[in-house]
Amino acid sequence: MRIVVVEDQQELCNVLTKRISRLHDDYEIVGKAYNGLDGLKMIQVTRPDAAFIDIRMPFMDGLELLERLSKEEKQQTKCIILSAYSDFPYTQRSIRSGAFDYLLKPISNSILEEVLVRLADDMDARIGSLTASTSVVFGLPQYPLGSYAEKQLNVLILEKKITDEVVLQVLRIISTEYMHAITLSSLAERLHVSESHLCRIFSRKVGMNLIQFLNSFRINLAKTLMDDTDMKIGDIAKMIGFGNITYFGRLFRKQTSLSASEYKQKSITPNEFSI
């Protein structure tokens, strides 16, 4: 992965580039810049896979840089905004301008590694979509749900004005690992917080408890697959993280007032009469 770091404090810039390089041999720093204007030029010339961009910089701040990049054609660089400022407007603007993520300083190694892994996963997904229209994962057809999952959570973050770092980390994990088993205890251990604290803060910020949200999130993904593909209901349930199709069916009916088969039939019926 080719990476550019744009940070006006030279010492911090050098430290961050070293930390990134040490995490994996595949992480290549292809450029550094110490102000936003030079950073824009660096990204335009090197076309990196990812760029870590500070918000407060001379000549051009990080958000203006991000907004300039978002208007360019064929812009593929994934941008991660870095800031010591936790104000919600910064998060809001960065999301609207297409930031891949927004991280608050100081950034721990675990958070840095997590975002780099997600960047690598995103690159693999994009490459896969270019090389084949379908592929097989664990014997199931793969559908590009990543962008939809990310969009669904970005809307939630904006609507609820979520800035709490623990909650944001939980949402990041759910958006990329919804197909695997996710429990309150495993998340609490991973984020180094107590289960009671995680449960309390997530419910307060999101408006529902963690398990309710996870189930609702997965059901919404299932509806997308039913609307856009001809996959079997059992395969859809497995793909979004439900090992028990009976449990999936019960939750689906509870959320939609329809059985999964009724919803799927309803979603395909209009196509049968299209001209």
XYZ file of N, CA and C in Angstrom, residues 13-210:
594
model
N 5.169 14.270 11.921
C 5.076 13.659 10.600
C 6.071 12.510 10.464
N 7.301 12.759 10.901
C 8.341 11.724 10.810
C 8.027 10.534 11.707
N 7.513 10.814 12.905
C 7.162 9.727 13.832
C 6.057 8.868 13.245
N 5.027 9.511 12.683
C 3.899 8.770 12.120
C 4.340 7.909 10.935
N 5.183 8.448 10.084
C 5.650 7.660 8.929
C 6.448 6.443 9.384
N 7.252 6.595 10.438
C 8.019 5.462 10.960
C 7.099 4.411 11.566
N 6.094 4.870 12.307
C 5.155 3.924 12.934
C 4.410 3.126 11.875
N 3.992 3.786 10.810
C 3.277 3.103 9.737
C 4.183 2.079 9.065
N 5.402 2.475 8.753
C 6.352 1.589 8.059
C 6.670 0.345 8.867
N 6.700 0.496 10.183
C 7.058 -0.628 11.043
C 5.937 -1.647 11.200
N 4.700 -1.229 10.918
C 3.567 -2.130 11.111
C 3.534 -3.263 10.097
N 3.966 -2.986 8.864
C 3.935 -4.031 7.833
C 4.863 -3.639 6.688
N 5.539 -4.617 6.113
C 6.456 -4.356 5.000
C 5.729 -3.823 3.769
N 4.427 -4.100 3.662
C 3.666 -3.660 2.493
C 3.278 -2.189 2.557
N 3.492 -1.547 3.713
C 3.139 -0.137 3.848
C 4.330 0.724 3.415
N 4.201 1.361 2.257
C 5.304 2.150 1.683
C 4.960 3.636 1.739
N 5.784 4.416 2.419
C 5.606 5.867 2.463
C 6.206 6.451 1.182
N 5.350 6.999 0.328
C 5.818 7.522 -0.966
C 5.958 9.034 -0.954
N 5.574 9.673 0.164
C 5.733 11.115 0.230
C 5.314 11.688 1.567
N 5.938 12.823 1.929
C 5.573 13.565 3.132
C 5.440 15.037 2.760
N 4.521 15.737 3.416
C 4.363 17.169 3.185
C 4.036 17.837 4.510
N 4.478 19.105 4.642
C 4.332 19.801 5.916
C 3.329 20.953 5.861
N 2.578 21.064 4.768
C 1.464 22.003 4.703
C 0.443 21.478 3.698
N -0.756 22.022 3.746
C -1.825 21.492 2.920
C -1.607 21.654 1.433
N -1.033 22.780 1.012
C -0.818 23.025 -0.414
C 0.180 22.037 -0.997
N 1.299 21.838 -0.279
C 2.284 20.847 -0.740
C 1.690 19.440 -0.686
N 0.829 19.202 0.318
C 0.194 17.895 0.425
C -0.704 17.593 -0.756
N -1.468 18.603 -1.195
C -2.332 18.429 -2.366
C -1.500 18.080 -3.598
N -0.428 18.824 -3.799
C 0.444 18.560 -4.955
C 1.070 17.173 -4.865
N 1.498 16.786 -3.654
C 2.126 15.481 -3.450
C 1.151 14.356 -3.809
N -0.096 14.477 -3.352
C -1.097 13.446 -3.634
C -1.433 13.397 -5.112
N -1.516 14.568 -5.747
C -1.839 14.619 -7.182
C -0.733 13.980 -8.025
N 0.510 14.136 -7.591
C 1.641 13.598 -8.350
C 1.838 12.109 -8.100
N 1.817 11.706 -6.824
C 2.149 10.320 -6.486
C 0.954 9.373 -6.578
N -0.280 9.913 -6.511
C -1.490 9.093 -6.561
C -1.404 7.910 -5.588
N -1.243 8.172 -4.284
C -1.108 7.078 -3.318
C -2.436 6.351 -3.093
N -2.346 5.191 -2.477
C -3.562 4.459 -2.114
C -4.269 5.124 -0.935
N -3.472 5.719 -0.036
C -4.032 6.335 1.164
C -3.221 7.560 1.564
N -3.884 8.498 2.246
C -3.194 9.691 2.745
C -3.703 10.022 4.136
N -2.774 10.207 5.067
C -3.104 10.653 6.415
C -2.922 12.170 6.434
N -3.983 12.906 6.737
C -3.984 14.359 6.563
C -4.397 15.060 7.849
N -3.539 15.943 8.345
C -3.854 16.726 9.537
C -4.865 17.814 9.170
N -5.653 18.256 10.142
C -6.644 19.307 9.866
C -6.004 20.691 9.872
N -5.307 21.037 10.937
C -4.774 22.386 11.101
C -3.396 22.506 10.458
N -3.335 23.157 9.288
C -2.064 23.332 8.579
C -2.052 24.679 7.875
N -0.854 25.232 7.627
C -0.773 26.505 6.907
C -1.080 26.352 5.417
N -1.451 27.471 4.785
C -1.724 27.590 3.340
C -3.037 26.909 2.924
N -3.296 25.731 3.431
C -4.541 25.022 3.124
C -4.769 23.999 4.219
N -5.944 24.056 4.888
C -6.169 23.085 5.958
C -6.570 21.727 5.384
N -6.591 20.733 6.252
C -6.831 19.372 5.793
C -8.200 19.158 5.181
N -9.210 19.844 5.716
C -10.557 19.673 5.184
C -10.696 20.299 3.801
N -10.053 21.459 3.590
C -10.064 22.065 2.249
C -9.326 21.164 1.256
N -8.202 20.588 1.701
C -7.464 19.643 0.860
C -8.355 18.471 0.462
N -9.064 17.929 1.443
C -9.943 16.796 1.186
C -11.053 17.170 0.213
N -11.623 18.344 0.392
C -12.703 18.793 -0.484
C -12.204 19.024 -1.910
N -10.969 19.520 -2.032
C -10.383 19.712 -3.369
C -10.184 18.365 -4.057
N -9.702 17.398 -3.314
C -9.469 16.063 -3.883
C -10.782 15.400 -4.295
N -11.822 15.617 -3.495
C -13.111 14.957 -3.770
C -13.728 15.419 -5.081
N -13.306 16.578 -5.580
C -13.858 17.125 -6.819
C -13.084 16.677 -8.054
N -11.943 16.007 -7.832
C -11.125 15.576 -8.958
C -11.636 14.267 -9.544
N -11.588 14.158 -10.853
C -11.980 12.925 -11.523
C -10.930 11.845 -11.274
N -11.381 10.623 -11.201
C -10.511 9.460 -11.033
C -9.697 9.532 -9.743
N -10.231 10.241 -8.743
C -9.553 10.326 -7.452
C -9.792 9.040 -6.672
N -8.718 8.281 -6.420
C -8.846 6.976 -5.768
C -8.246 6.947 -4.369
N -7.504 8.002 -3.994
C -6.823 8.004 -2.699
C -7.821 8.052 -1.545
N -7.674 7.119 -0.606
C -8.500 7.109 0.591
C -7.846 8.008 1.640
N -8.600 8.977 2.147
C -8.034 9.971 3.058
C -8.494 9.762 4.493
N -7.529 9.791 5.407
C -7.814 9.667 6.833
C -7.470 11.000 7.479
N -8.456 11.648 8.077
C -8.260 12.947 8.701
C -7.746 12.767 10.132
N -6.721 13.537 10.481
C -6.131 13.489 11.819
C -6.353 14.834 12.505
N -6.761 14.797 13.768
C -6.974 16.058 14.463
C -6.957 15.895 15.965
N -6.546 16.971 16.643
C -6.651 17.027 18.089
C -7.972 17.678 18.484
N -8.734 18.075 17.498
C -9.993 18.761 17.733
C -11.146 17.778 17.604
N -11.912 17.616 18.676
C -12.994 16.636 18.669
C -14.341 17.252 18.338
N -14.351 18.536 17.907
C -15.612 19.187 17.582
C -16.344 18.430 16.484
N -17.636 18.301 16.635
C -18.436 17.556 15.665
C -18.374 18.130 14.252
N -18.375 19.472 14.046
C -18.337 19.987 12.668
C -17.174 19.449 11.837
N -16.013 19.191 12.473
C -14.885 18.633 11.728
C -15.222 17.233 11.224
N -15.801 16.424 12.119
C -16.202 15.073 11.727
C -17.238 15.134 10.615
N -18.203 16.017 10.760
C -19.282 16.154 9.782
C -18.742 16.539 8.414
N -17.891 17.538 8.373
C -17.342 17.992 7.084
C -16.471 16.924 6.437
N -15.666 16.225 7.248
C -14.773 15.215 6.677
C -15.563 14.063 6.085
N -16.665 13.659 6.739
C -17.499 12.582 6.222
C -18.179 13.007 4.929
N -18.697 14.224 4.904
C -19.373 14.716 3.718
C -18.420 14.863 2.537
N -17.158 15.094 2.834
C -16.173 15.249 1.760
C -15.545 13.920 1.363
N -16.018 12.824 1.951
C -15.573 11.502 1.526
C -14.395 10.932 2.275
N -14.126 11.411 3.496
C -13.012 10.855 4.265
C -13.256 9.378 4.561
N -12.195 8.586 4.483
C -12.304 7.167 4.818
C -12.489 6.994 6.319
N -11.822 7.856 7.098
C -11.969 7.803 8.553
C -11.504 9.128 9.146
N -11.825 9.339 10.415
C -11.476 10.541 11.160
C -10.912 10.091 12.497
N -9.635 10.372 12.754
C -8.971 9.885 13.969
C -8.524 11.055 14.826
N -8.736 10.911 16.131
C -8.312 11.933 17.081
C -6.934 11.613 17.640
N -6.071 12.628 17.718
C -4.754 12.472 18.319
C -4.898 12.448 19.844
N -4.001 11.770 20.550
C -2.934 10.895 20.019
C -3.518 9.568 19.535
N -2.922 9.018 18.496
C -3.435 7.793 17.876
C -2.640 6.605 18.392
N -3.333 5.646 18.981
C -2.654 4.455 19.495
C -2.245 3.546 18.339
N -1.298 2.669 18.596
C -0.865 1.724 17.567
C -1.997 0.801 17.135
N -2.856 0.427 18.086
C -3.958 -0.479 17.749
C -4.943 0.186 16.793
N -5.249 1.479 17.023
C -6.154 2.205 16.136
C -5.505 2.412 14.771
N -4.229 2.754 14.768
C -3.508 2.955 13.509
C -3.483 1.667 12.691
N -3.196 0.564 13.360
C -3.156 -0.720 12.663
C -4.539 -1.105 12.145
N -5.568 -0.834 12.942
C -6.931 -1.191 12.529
C -7.344 -0.450 11.263
N -7.060 0.856 11.199
C -7.470 1.618 10.016
C -6.675 1.198 8.790
N -5.411 0.822 8.979
C -4.597 0.352 7.851
C -5.097 -0.993 7.330
N -5.521 -1.852 8.237
C -6.082 -3.147 7.820
C -7.360 -2.926 7.026
N -8.207 -1.999 7.505
C -9.443 -1.724 6.779
C -9.167 -1.094 5.417
N -8.128 -0.272 5.334
C -7.722 0.292 4.044
C -7.294 -0.817 3.086
N -6.510 -1.766 3.603
C -6.055 -2.885 2.773
C -7.240 -3.729 2.314
N -8.201 -3.959 3.215
C -9.398 -4.726 2.856
C -10.196 -4.000 1.772
N -10.286 -2.670 1.905
C -11.015 -1.879 0.911
C -10.336 -1.956 -0.451
N -8.996 -1.902 -0.458
C -8.248 -2.030 -1.711
C -8.491 -3.384 -2.348
N -8.457 -4.440 -1.535
C -8.689 -5.793 -2.062
C -10.081 -5.905 -2.675
N -11.065 -5.275 -2.009
C -12.441 -5.333 -2.515
C -12.558 -4.612 -3.846
N -11.877 -3.451 -3.952
C -11.939 -2.695 -5.207
C -11.257 -3.451 -6.338
N -10.122 -4.060 -6.029
C -9.406 -4.836 -7.045
C -10.250 -6.021 -7.484
N -10.886 -6.672 -6.504
C -11.728 -7.819 -6.833
C -12.890 -7.444 -7.726
N -13.474 -6.246 -7.488
C -14.612 -5.832 -8.298
C -14.211 -5.499 -9.722
N -12.937 -5.142 -9.908
C -12.451 -4.837 -11.251
C -12.073 -6.084 -12.026
N -11.622 -7.097 -11.311
C -11.132 -8.298 -11.998
C -12.208 -9.342 -12.229
N -13.300 -9.245 -11.498
C -14.381 -10.217 -11.697
C -15.691 -9.652 -11.210
N -16.752 -9.967 -11.899
C -18.064 -9.463 -11.490
C -18.598 -10.245 -10.308
N -18.198 -11.490 -10.166
C -18.570 -12.286 -9.000
C -17.383 -13.108 -8.562
N -17.392 -13.482 -7.302
C -16.350 -14.362 -6.772
C -16.998 -15.240 -5.728
N -16.246 -16.159 -5.169
C -16.810 -17.063 -4.182
C -16.005 -16.980 -2.896
N -16.699 -16.744 -1.784
C -16.068 -16.697 -0.473
C -16.803 -17.676 0.427
N -16.078 -18.649 0.966
C -16.676 -19.675 1.809
C -17.835 -20.359 1.088
N -17.707 -20.518 -0.218
C -18.731 -21.203 -0.986
C -19.951 -20.361 -1.306
N -19.923 -19.044 -0.958
C -21.063 -18.174 -1.220
C -20.681 -17.104 -2.225
N -21.620 -16.682 -3.088
C -21.328 -15.577 -4.001
C -21.102 -14.310 -3.197
N -20.122 -13.486 -3.618
C -19.793 -12.276 -2.872
C -20.474 -11.075 -3.502
N -21.016 -10.198 -2.676
C -21.681 -8.991 -3.148
C -21.015 -7.806 -2.466
N -20.736 -6.711 -3.198
C -20.012 -5.572 -2.613
C -20.850 -4.757 -1.642
N -20.985 -5.242 -0.423
C -21.791 -4.561 0.586
C -21.020 -3.478 1.334
N -19.691 -3.455 1.178
C -18.869 -2.543 1.962
C -19.295 -1.092 1.867
N -19.509 -0.593 0.653
C -19.874 0.805 0.474
C -21.248 1.101 1.083
N -22.186 0.148 0.958
C -23.515 0.355 1.533
C -23.432 0.367 3.063
N -22.657 -0.557 3.623
C -22.506 -0.619 5.082
C -21.889 0.671 5.610
N -20.856 1.159 4.913
C -20.193 2.392 5.326
C -21.153 3.582 5.241
N -21.938 3.643 4.157
C -22.884 4.745 3.986
C -23.935 4.720 5.085
N -24.430 3.524 5.416
C -25.461 3.387 6.450
C -24.954 3.924 7.792
N -23.691 3.631 8.125
C -23.143 4.080 9.397
C -22.793 5.562 9.369
N -22.334 6.076 8.228
C -22.040 7.503 8.125
C -23.295 8.338 8.331
N -24.414 7.882 7.795
C -25.684 8.576 7.999
C -26.033 8.594 9.488
N -25.839 7.462 10.161
C -26.110 7.382 11.595
C -25.230 8.355 12.373
N -23.939 8.389 12.047
C -22.991 9.273 12.751
C -23.402 10.731 12.598
N -23.819 11.104 11.395
C -24.236 12.483 11.155
C -25.538 12.808 11.874
N -26.506 11.912 11.781
C -27.810 12.168 12.385
C -27.737 12.232 13.911
N -26.964 11.332 14.495
C -26.856 11.262 15.957
C -25.737 12.143 16.509
N -24.950 12.733 15.606
C -23.811 13.576 16.002
C -22.874 12.829 16.954
N -22.466 11.652 16.522
C -21.623 10.779 17.351
C -20.157 11.175 17.209
N -19.523 11.528 18.319
C -18.098 11.852 18.325
C -17.315 11.012 19.327
N -18.026 10.254 20.159
C -17.353 9.429 21.155
C -16.481 8.375 20.462
N -15.197 8.334 20.807
C -14.253 7.471 20.097
C -14.566 5.991 20.281
N -15.017 5.594 21.471
C -15.347 4.180 21.706
C -16.509 3.749 20.814
N -17.550 4.571 20.751
C -18.708 4.244 19.913
C -18.316 4.215 18.439
N -17.491 5.173 18.018
C -17.039 5.197 16.625
C -16.245 3.939 16.280
N -15.422 3.483 17.223
C -14.653 2.262 16.989
C -15.579 1.051 16.857
N -16.610 0.988 17.691
C -17.576 -0.115 17.603
C -18.250 -0.104 16.231
N -18.647 1.066 15.769
C -19.317 1.176 14.469
C -18.378 0.771 13.330
N -17.097 1.130 13.455
C -16.120 0.726 12.439
C -16.009 -0.796 12.379
N -15.938 -1.405 13.550
C -15.808 -2.866 13.612
C -17.039 -3.534 13.005
N -18.214 -3.047 13.368
C -19.443 -3.629 12.831
C -19.497 -3.499 11.318
N -19.075 -2.345 10.781
C -19.177 -2.113 9.340
C -18.284 -3.036 8.526
N -17.214 -3.552 9.134
C -16.289 -4.405 8.386
C -16.326 -5.872 8.813
N -16.927 -6.155 9.972
C -16.900 -7.522 10.484
C -18.287 -8.073 10.797
N -19.328 -7.465 10.217
C -20.700 -7.879 10.491
C -20.955 -9.343 10.135
N -20.149 -9.891 9.207
C -20.352 -11.276 8.775
C -19.818 -12.284 9.793
N -19.085 -11.808 10.786
C -18.514 -12.685 11.820
C -19.282 -12.520 13.135
N -18.996 -13.383 14.077
C -19.634 -13.300 15.392
C -19.141 -12.052 16.128
N -20.061 -11.217 16.594
C -19.731 -10.005 17.345
C -20.560 -10.008 18.619
N -19.890 -9.940 19.759
C -20.587 -9.944 21.039
C -20.141 -8.746 21.872
N -20.961 -8.403 22.856
C -20.629 -7.300 23.753
C -19.314 -7.579 24.470
N -19.132 -8.807 24.932
C -17.921 -9.146 25.689
C -16.669 -9.069 24.812
N -16.761 -9.538 23.557
C -15.595 -9.509 22.675
C -15.216 -8.080 22.315
N -16.220 -7.213 22.114
C -15.934 -5.814 21.803
C -15.326 -5.102 23.006
N -15.858 -5.355 24.195
C -15.346 -4.714 25.405
C -13.888 -5.096 25.639
N -13.576 -6.381 25.439
C -12.199 -6.844 25.615
C -11.278 -6.222 24.573
N -11.749 -6.136 23.365
C -10.951 -5.580 22.268
C -10.669 -4.093 22.444
N -11.635 -3.370 23.009
C -11.501 -1.923 23.175
C -11.018 -1.530 24.569
N -10.761 -2.535 25.393
C -10.218 -2.313 26.738
C -11.149 -1.449 27.601
N -12.440 -1.750 27.561
C -13.420 -1.082 28.421
C -14.293 -2.153 29.052
N -15.013 -1.787 30.104
C -15.905 -2.751 30.741
C -17.169 -2.932 29.902
N -17.800 -4.096 30.041
C -19.028 -4.361 29.290
C -20.126 -3.375 29.682
N -20.216 -3.068 30.966
C -21.272 -2.159 31.428
C -21.088 -0.760 30.858
N -19.823 -0.301 30.814
C -19.536 1.030 30.252
C -19.854 1.064 28.770
N -19.431 0.030 28.047
C -19.672 -0.023 26.601
C -21.167 -0.061 26.311
N -21.887 -0.874 27.040
C -23.337 -0.996 26.845
C -24.033 0.330 27.115
N -23.622 0.987 28.192
C -24.255 2.238 28.599
C -23.995 3.370 27.600
N -22.735 3.527 27.192
C -22.388 4.646 26.308
C -22.912 4.421 24.889
N -22.925 3.165 24.441
C -23.441 2.874 23.092
C -24.941 3.151 23.036
N -25.664 2.698 24.041
C -27.118 2.910 24.082
C -27.447 4.390 24.137
N -26.674 5.146 24.923
C -26.936 6.574 25.068
C -26.673 7.328 23.768
N -25.592 6.984 23.052
C -25.224 7.714 21.839
C -26.017 7.273 20.615
N -26.351 5.985 20.524
C -26.995 5.444 19.325
C -28.513 5.382 19.458
N -28.997 5.219 20.690
C -30.442 5.190 20.888
C -31.019 3.793 20.983
N -30.180 2.772 20.932
C -30.608 1.389 21.139
C -29.404 0.604 21.625
N -29.650 -0.569 22.226
C -28.503 -1.317 22.730
C -27.716 -1.958 21.586
N -26.552 -2.440 21.902
C -25.620 -2.926 20.886
C -26.193 -4.076 20.063
